[in-house]
Coordinates of C-alpha atoms and ligand atoms in Angstrom, one line a residue:
X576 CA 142.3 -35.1 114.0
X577 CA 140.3 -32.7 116.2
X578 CA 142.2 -29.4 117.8
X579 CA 143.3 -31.6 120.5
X580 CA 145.0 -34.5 118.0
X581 CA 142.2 -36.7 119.2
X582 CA 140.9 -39.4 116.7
X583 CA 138.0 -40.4 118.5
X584 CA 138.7 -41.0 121.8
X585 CA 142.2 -41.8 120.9
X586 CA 145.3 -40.1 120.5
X587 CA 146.2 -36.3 122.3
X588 CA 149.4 -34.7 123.3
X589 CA 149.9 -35.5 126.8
X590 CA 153.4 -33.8 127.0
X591 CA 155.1 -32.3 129.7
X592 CA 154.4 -28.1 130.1
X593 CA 158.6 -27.4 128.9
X594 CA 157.6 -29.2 125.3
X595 CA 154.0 -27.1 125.1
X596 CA 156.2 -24.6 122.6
X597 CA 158.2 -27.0 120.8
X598 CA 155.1 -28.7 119.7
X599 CA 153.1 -25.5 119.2
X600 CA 156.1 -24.9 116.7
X601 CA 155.9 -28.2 115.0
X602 CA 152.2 -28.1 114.7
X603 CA 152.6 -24.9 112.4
X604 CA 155.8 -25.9 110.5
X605 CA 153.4 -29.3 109.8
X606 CA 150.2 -27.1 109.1
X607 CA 151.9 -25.0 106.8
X608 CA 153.6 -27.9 104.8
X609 CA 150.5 -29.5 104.3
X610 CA 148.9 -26.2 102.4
X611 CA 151.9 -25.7 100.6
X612 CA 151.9 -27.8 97.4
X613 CA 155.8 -27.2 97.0
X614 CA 156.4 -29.0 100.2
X615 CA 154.8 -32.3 98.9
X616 CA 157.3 -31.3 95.3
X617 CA 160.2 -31.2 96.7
X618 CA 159.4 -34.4 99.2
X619 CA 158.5 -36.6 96.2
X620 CA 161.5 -34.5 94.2
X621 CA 163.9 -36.1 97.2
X622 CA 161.8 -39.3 96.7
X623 CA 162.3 -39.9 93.3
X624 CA 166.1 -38.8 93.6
X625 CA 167.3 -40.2 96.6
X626 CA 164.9 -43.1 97.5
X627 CA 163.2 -45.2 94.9
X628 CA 160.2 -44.0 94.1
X629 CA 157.5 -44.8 92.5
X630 CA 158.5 -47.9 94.3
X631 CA 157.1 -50.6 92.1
X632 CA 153.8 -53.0 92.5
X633 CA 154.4 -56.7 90.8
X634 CA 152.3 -58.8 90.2
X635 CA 152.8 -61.9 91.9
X636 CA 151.6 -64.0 89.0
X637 CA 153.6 -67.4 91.0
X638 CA 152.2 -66.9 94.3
X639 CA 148.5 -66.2 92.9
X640 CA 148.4 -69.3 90.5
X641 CA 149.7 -71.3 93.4
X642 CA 146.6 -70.3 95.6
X643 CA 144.3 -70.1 92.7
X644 CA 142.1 -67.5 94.1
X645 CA 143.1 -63.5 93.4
X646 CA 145.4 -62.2 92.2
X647 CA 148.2 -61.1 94.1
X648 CA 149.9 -57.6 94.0
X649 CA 153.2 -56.7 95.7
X650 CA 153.9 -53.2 97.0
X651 CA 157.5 -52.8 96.8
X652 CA 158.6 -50.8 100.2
X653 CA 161.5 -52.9 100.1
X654 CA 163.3 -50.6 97.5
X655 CA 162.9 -48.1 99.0
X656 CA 166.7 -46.5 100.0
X657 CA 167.5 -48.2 102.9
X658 CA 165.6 -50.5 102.7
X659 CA 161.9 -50.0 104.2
X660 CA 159.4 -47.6 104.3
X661 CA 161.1 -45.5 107.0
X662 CA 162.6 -43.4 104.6
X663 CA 159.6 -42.1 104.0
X664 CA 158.9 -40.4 107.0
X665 CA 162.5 -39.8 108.4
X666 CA 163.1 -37.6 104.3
X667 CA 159.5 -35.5 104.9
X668 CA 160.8 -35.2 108.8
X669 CA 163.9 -34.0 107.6
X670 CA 162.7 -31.4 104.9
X671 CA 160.1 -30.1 107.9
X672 CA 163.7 -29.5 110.3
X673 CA 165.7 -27.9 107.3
X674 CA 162.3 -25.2 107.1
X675 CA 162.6 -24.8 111.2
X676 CA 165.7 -24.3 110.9
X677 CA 167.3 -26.9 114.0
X678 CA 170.3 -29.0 113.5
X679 CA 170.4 -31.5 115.7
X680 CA 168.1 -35.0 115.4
X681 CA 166.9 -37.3 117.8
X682 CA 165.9 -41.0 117.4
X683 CA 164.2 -43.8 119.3
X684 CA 165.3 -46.9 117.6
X685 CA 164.2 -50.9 118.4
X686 CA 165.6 -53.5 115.5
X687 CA 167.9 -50.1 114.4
X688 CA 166.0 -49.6 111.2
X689 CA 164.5 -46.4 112.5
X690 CA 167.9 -45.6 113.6
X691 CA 169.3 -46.5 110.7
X692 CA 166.9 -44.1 108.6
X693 CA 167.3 -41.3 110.4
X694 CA 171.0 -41.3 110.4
X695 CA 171.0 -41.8 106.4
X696 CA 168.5 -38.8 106.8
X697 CA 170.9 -36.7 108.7
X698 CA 174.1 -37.5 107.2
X699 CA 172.5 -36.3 103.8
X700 CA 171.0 -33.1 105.5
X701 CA 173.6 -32.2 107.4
X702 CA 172.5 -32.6 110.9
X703 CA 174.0 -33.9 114.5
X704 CA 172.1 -37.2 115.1
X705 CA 171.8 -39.1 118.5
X706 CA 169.9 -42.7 118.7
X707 CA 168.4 -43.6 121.7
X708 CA 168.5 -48.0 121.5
X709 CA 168.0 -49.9 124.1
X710 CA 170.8 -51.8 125.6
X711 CA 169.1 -55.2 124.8
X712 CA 168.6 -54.2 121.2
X713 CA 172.1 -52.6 120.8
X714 CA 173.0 -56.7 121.3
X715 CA 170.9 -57.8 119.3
X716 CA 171.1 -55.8 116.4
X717 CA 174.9 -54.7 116.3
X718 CA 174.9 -54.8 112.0
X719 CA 173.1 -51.4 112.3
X720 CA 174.4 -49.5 115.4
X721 CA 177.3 -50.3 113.2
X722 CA 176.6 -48.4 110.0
X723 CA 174.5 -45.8 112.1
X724 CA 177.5 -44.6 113.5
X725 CA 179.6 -45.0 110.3
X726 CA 177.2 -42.6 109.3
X727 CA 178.3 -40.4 111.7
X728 CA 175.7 -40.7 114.5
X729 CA 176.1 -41.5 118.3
X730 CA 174.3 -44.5 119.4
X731 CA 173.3 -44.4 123.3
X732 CA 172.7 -47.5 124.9
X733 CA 169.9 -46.9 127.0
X734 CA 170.2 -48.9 130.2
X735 CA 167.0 -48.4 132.1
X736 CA 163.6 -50.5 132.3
X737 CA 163.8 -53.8 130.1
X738 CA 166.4 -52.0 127.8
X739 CA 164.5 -52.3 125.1
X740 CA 162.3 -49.5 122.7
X741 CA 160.0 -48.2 125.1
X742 CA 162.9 -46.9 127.7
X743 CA 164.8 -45.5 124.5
X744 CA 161.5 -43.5 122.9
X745 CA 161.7 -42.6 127.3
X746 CA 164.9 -41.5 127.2
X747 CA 164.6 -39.8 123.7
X748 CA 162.1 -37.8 125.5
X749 CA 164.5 -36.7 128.5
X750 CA 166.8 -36.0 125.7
X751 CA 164.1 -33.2 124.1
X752 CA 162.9 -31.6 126.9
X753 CA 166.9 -30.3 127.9
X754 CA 167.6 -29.8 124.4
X755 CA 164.3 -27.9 123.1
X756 CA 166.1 -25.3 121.2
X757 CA 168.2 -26.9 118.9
X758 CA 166.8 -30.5 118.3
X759 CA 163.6 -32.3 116.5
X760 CA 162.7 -35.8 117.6
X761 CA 162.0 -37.6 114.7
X762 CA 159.3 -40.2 115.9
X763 CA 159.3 -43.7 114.3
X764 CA 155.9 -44.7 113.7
X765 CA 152.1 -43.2 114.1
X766 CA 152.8 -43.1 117.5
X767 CA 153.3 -40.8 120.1
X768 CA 151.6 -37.4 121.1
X769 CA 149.8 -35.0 118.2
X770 CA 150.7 -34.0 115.5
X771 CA 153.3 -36.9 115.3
X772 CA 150.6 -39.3 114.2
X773 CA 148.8 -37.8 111.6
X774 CA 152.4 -36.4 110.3
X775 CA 153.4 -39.9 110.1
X776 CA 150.9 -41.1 108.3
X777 CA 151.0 -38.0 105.7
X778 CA 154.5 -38.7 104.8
X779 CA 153.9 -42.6 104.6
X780 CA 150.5 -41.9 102.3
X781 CA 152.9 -41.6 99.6
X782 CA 152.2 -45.8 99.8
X783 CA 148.8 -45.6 98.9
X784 CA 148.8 -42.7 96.6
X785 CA 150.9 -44.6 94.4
X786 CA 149.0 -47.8 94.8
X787 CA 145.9 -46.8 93.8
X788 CA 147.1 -45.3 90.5
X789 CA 149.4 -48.7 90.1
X790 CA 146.5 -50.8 90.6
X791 CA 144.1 -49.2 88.5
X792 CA 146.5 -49.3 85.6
X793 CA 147.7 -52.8 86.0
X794 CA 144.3 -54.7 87.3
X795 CA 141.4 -52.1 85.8
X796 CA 139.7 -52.0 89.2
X797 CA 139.9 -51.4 93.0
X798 CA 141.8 -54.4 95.0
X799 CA 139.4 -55.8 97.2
X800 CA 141.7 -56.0 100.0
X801 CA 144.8 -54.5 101.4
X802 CA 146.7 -55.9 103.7
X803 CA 149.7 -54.5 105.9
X804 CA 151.6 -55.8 109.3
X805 CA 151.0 -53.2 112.2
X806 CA 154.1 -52.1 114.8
X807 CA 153.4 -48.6 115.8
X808 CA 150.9 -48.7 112.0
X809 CA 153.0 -46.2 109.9
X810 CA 153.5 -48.6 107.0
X811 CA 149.6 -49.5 107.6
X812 CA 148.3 -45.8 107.7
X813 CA 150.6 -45.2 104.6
X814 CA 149.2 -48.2 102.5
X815 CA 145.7 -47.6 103.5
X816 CA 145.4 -43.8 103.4
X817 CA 144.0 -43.4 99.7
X818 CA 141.6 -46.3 100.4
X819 CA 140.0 -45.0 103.3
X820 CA 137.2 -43.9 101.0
X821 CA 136.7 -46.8 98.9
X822 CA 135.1 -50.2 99.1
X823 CA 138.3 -52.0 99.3
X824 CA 139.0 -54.0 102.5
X825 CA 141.6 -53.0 105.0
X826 CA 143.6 -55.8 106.7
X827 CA 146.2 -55.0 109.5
X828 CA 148.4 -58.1 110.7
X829 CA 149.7 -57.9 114.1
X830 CA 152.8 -60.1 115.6
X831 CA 151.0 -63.4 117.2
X832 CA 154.1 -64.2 118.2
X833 CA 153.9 -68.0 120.0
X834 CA 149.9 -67.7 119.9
X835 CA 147.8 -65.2 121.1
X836 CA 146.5 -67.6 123.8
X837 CA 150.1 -67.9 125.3
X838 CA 150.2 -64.2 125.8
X839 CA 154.0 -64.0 124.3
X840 CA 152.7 -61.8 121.3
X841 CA 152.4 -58.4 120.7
X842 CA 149.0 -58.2 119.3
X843 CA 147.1 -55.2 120.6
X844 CA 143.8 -54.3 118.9
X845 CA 143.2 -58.1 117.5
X846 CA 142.7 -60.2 120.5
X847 CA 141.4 -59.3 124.0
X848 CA 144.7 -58.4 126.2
X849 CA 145.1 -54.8 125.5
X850 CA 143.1 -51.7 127.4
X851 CA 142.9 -48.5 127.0
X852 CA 145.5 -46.4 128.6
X853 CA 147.6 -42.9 128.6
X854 CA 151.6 -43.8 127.8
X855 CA 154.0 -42.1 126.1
X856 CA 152.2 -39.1 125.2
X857 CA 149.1 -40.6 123.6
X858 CA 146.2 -42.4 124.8
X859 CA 145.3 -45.9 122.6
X860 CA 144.8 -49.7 123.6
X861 CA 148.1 -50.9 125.4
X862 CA 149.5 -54.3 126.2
X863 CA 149.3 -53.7 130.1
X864 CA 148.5 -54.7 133.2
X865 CA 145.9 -53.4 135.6
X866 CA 148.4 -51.0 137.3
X867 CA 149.5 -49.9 134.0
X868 CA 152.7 -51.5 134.1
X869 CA 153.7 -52.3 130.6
X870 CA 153.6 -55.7 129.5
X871 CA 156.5 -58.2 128.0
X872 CA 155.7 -58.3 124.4
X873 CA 157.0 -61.2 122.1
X874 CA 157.6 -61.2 118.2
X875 CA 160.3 -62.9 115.9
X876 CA 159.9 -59.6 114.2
X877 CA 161.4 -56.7 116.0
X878 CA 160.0 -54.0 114.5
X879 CA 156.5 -55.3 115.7
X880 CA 157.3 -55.6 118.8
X881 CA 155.7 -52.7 120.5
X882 CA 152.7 -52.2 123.4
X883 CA 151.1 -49.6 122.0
X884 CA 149.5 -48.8 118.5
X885 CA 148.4 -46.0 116.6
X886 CA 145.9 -43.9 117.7
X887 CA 144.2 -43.3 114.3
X888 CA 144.4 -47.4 113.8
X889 CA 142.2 -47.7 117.2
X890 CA 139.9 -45.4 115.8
X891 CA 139.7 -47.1 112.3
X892 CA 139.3 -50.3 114.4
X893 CA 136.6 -49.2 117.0
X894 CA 134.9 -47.7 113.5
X895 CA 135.3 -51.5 112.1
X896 CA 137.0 -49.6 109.2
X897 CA 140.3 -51.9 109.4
X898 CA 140.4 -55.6 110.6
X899 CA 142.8 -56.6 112.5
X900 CA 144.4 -60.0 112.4
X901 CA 147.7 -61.8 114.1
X902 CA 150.4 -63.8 112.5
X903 CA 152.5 -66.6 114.9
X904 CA 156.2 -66.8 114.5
X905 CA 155.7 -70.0 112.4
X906 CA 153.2 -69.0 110.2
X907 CA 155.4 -65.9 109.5
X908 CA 158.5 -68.7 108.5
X909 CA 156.2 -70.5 106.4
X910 CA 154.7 -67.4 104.2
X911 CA 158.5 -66.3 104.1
X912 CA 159.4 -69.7 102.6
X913 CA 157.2 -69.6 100.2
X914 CA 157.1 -66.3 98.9
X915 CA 161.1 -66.7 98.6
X916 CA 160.8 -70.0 96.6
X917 CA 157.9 -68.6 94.3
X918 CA 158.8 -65.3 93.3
X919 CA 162.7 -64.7 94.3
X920 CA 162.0 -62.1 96.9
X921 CA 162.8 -62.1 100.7
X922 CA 160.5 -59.7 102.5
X923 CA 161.1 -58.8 106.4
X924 CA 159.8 -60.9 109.1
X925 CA 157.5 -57.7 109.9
X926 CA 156.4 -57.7 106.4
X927 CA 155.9 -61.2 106.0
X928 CA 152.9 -60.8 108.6
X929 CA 151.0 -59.3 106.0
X930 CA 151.5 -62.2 103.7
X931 CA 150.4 -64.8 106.4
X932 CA 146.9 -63.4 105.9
X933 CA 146.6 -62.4 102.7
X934 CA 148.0 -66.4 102.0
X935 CA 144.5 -67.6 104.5
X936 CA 142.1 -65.0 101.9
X937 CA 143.7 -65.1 98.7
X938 CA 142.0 -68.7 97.8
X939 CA 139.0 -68.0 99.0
X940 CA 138.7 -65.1 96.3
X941 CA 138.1 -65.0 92.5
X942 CA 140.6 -64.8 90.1
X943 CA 139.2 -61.0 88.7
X944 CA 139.8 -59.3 92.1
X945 CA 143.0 -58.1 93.0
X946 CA 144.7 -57.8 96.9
X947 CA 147.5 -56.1 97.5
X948 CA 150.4 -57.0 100.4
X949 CA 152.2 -53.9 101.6
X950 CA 155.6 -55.4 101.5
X951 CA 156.6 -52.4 104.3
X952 CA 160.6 -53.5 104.1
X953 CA 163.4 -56.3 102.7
X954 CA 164.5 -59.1 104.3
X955 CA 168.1 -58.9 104.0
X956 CA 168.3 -57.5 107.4
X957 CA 167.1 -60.7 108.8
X958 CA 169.6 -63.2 107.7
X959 CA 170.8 -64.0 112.0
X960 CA 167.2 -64.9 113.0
X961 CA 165.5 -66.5 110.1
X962 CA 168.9 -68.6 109.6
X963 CA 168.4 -69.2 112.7
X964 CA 165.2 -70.4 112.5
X965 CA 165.6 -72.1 109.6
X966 CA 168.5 -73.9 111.7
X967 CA 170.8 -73.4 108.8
X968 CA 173.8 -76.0 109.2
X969 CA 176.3 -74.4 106.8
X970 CA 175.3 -70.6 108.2
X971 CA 176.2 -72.3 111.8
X972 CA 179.5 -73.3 110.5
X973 CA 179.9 -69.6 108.9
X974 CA 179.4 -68.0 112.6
X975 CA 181.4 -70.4 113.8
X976 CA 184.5 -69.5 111.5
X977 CA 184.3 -66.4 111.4
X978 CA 184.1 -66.4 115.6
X979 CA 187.3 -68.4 115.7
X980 CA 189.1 -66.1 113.2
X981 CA 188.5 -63.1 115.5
X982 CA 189.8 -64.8 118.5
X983 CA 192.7 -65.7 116.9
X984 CA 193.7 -62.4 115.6
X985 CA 193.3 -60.5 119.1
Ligands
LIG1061 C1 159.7 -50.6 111.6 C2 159.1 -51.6 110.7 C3 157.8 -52.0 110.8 C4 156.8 -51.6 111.9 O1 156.5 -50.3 111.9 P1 155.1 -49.7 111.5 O2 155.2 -48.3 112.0 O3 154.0 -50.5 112.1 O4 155.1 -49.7 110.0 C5 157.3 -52.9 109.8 N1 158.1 -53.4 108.8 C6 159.4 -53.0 108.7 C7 160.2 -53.5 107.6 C8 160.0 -52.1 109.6 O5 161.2 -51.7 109.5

């Protein structure tokens, strides 16, 4: 990142002038973390203690024998507490508002696991915690506006635009600039205006700093590729991190959604329908239109589901340092399937982009190399739309009972 929190040509603070301070504050509070080795001990301390970590790598010795090509090495985000690796960044977030000493969060959230991270965060820290989610999505995902505000926070359906994440990270925004003093905005993804990016992806690197110890240790080499599904690219920037400087391959999945040529899909820097543009605070490749005007992005996977990407990931890609590939909706069912069946674990539909592709590569690989799948989150979460998709009978007939029970209690 340059002074500016350019990568490249990408990235920048493009904030209104009442934030200018607010961010000058967070810009030292993250510079001074990062040359402070006690920061990054008592993050891993809260890691270790409160989350899972070391989360583990397995080998998927079912899934690779049925390919017959490399084998295949699991990174376990999925334990993580809650679920994904949110924690990871909501936790180093956290510990960064404890040292500024504010006591009120902010969240955007889409599917609610962002939401639901931070809430976890600020329930253990002590803070006040409001979620911006967008109408739409408070629908759709009513399990976890549920527990968030067991938690204790306060979920605001946001009403505006297509009611979805971009008009709640909008609103989040409105939300900051009247409440400067007392409240951090805890930023979801790699997204957004500097430093929020690069802090992002420091607090998610603890994905690849494990890996490339785990790997070593279990496989005697290097993997010769990773893979990872992109949204905004934190879970990719966190698995990739410790690679950047080997020879190992670097595979980001995005959501294909019904196929790239039917232009439901949210894939941004694989395919040819996103341009360059200034949104949100940052500058990268957006799904838009030639005004500017956002575009309606599709993915069975909500937390893919986004317009905009990374800035450092459009750097990595204009570099040709990462590849980027997409992953339909039925592809993503299929590798889900599969990887269920063979190995008895259920990764999220965003995760199960990743294994789409590494499922294409694995065969066409020898046995002595290694690849790794960054399993970014569990799949538990999933159980209305991949029943659904399944088109479960018996689940149906669950829904169904449990509707008529309600109705006949009120
Ligand atoms: C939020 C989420 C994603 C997408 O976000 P990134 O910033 O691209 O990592 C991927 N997988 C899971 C399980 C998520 O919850």
């Amino acid at each position: 990142m340059d002074n500016k929190g350019f990568f490249g040509d990408w990235g920048g603070a493009y904030i209104p002038e009442v934030l200018h301070q607010t961010f000058e504050e967070l810009k030292k509070e993250y510079a001074k973390a990062r040359q402070d080795p006690s920061f990054w001990q008592e993050y891993l301390h809260i890691m270790r203690t409160y989350s899972c970590r070391p989360t583990p790598l397995t080998h998927a010795k079912n899934l690779s024998d049925h390919f017959g090509g490399a084998q295949i090495y699991i990174k376990r985000e999925d334990l993580n507490h809650t679920g994904a690796h949110k924690a990871n960044n909501v936790m180093g977030q956290g510990l960064l508002v404890q040292r500024m000493g504010k006591k009120r969060v902010i969240a955007e959230t889409g599917a609610g696991q962002h939401g639901m991270a931070t809430a976890t965060m600020a329930a253990k820290f002590g803070f006040d915690c409001t979620i911006y989610m967008g109408e739409v999505d408070v629908m759709r995902q009513r399990p976890n506006v549920f527990w968030m505000e067991k938690m204790g926070a306060t979920v605001v359906p946001v009403k505006d635009g297509s009611r979805t994440l971009k008009d709640a990270i909008n609103e989040a925004f409105r939300d900051w600039v009247t409440n400067i003093d007392s409240t951090h905005y805890v930023f979801g993804t790699a997204c957004g205006p500097a430093p929020f990016p690069e802090m992002v992806s420091w607090f998610q690197s603890i994905i690849s700093q494990e890996a490339i110890e785990q790997i070593q240790e279990y496989h005697g080499k290097l993997p010769a590729r990773i893979y990872a599904c992109v949204g905004g690219g934190s879970n990719a920037m966190g698995a990739f991190t410790h690679f950047l400087d080997t020879d190992t391959e670097l595979v980001g999945v995005e959501a294909g959604g019904h196929g790239i040529e039917t232009g439901q899909h949210a894939a941004r820097l694989c395919g040819k329908d996103a341009t360059p543009g200034v949104a949100q605070g940052y500058k990268t490749m957006f799904l838009q239109d030639d005004d500017g005007q956002m575009l309606e992005t599709h993915s069975v996977a909500a937390g893919l589901d986004y317009v905009g990407v990374s800035p450092i990931l459009a750097d990595l890609w204009e570099k040709k340092r990462v590849r980027f590939e997409a992953a339909t909706d039925k592809e993503v069912m299929a590798a889900l399937d599969l990887t269920m069946k063979k190995e008895g674990i259920i990764p999220a539909l965003e995760s199960s982009h990743a294994f789409v592709q590494a499922f294409k590569e694995a065969p066409t690989l020898s046995s002595d190399e290694a690849i790794i799948i960054n399993m970014s989150g569990r799949g538990d979460k999933d159980i209305f739309t991949i029943a659904h998709a399944f088109d479960d009978p018996s689940w149906k007939e669950f829904i169904i009972a449990r509707g008529k029970e309600y109705s006949s209690n009120s």
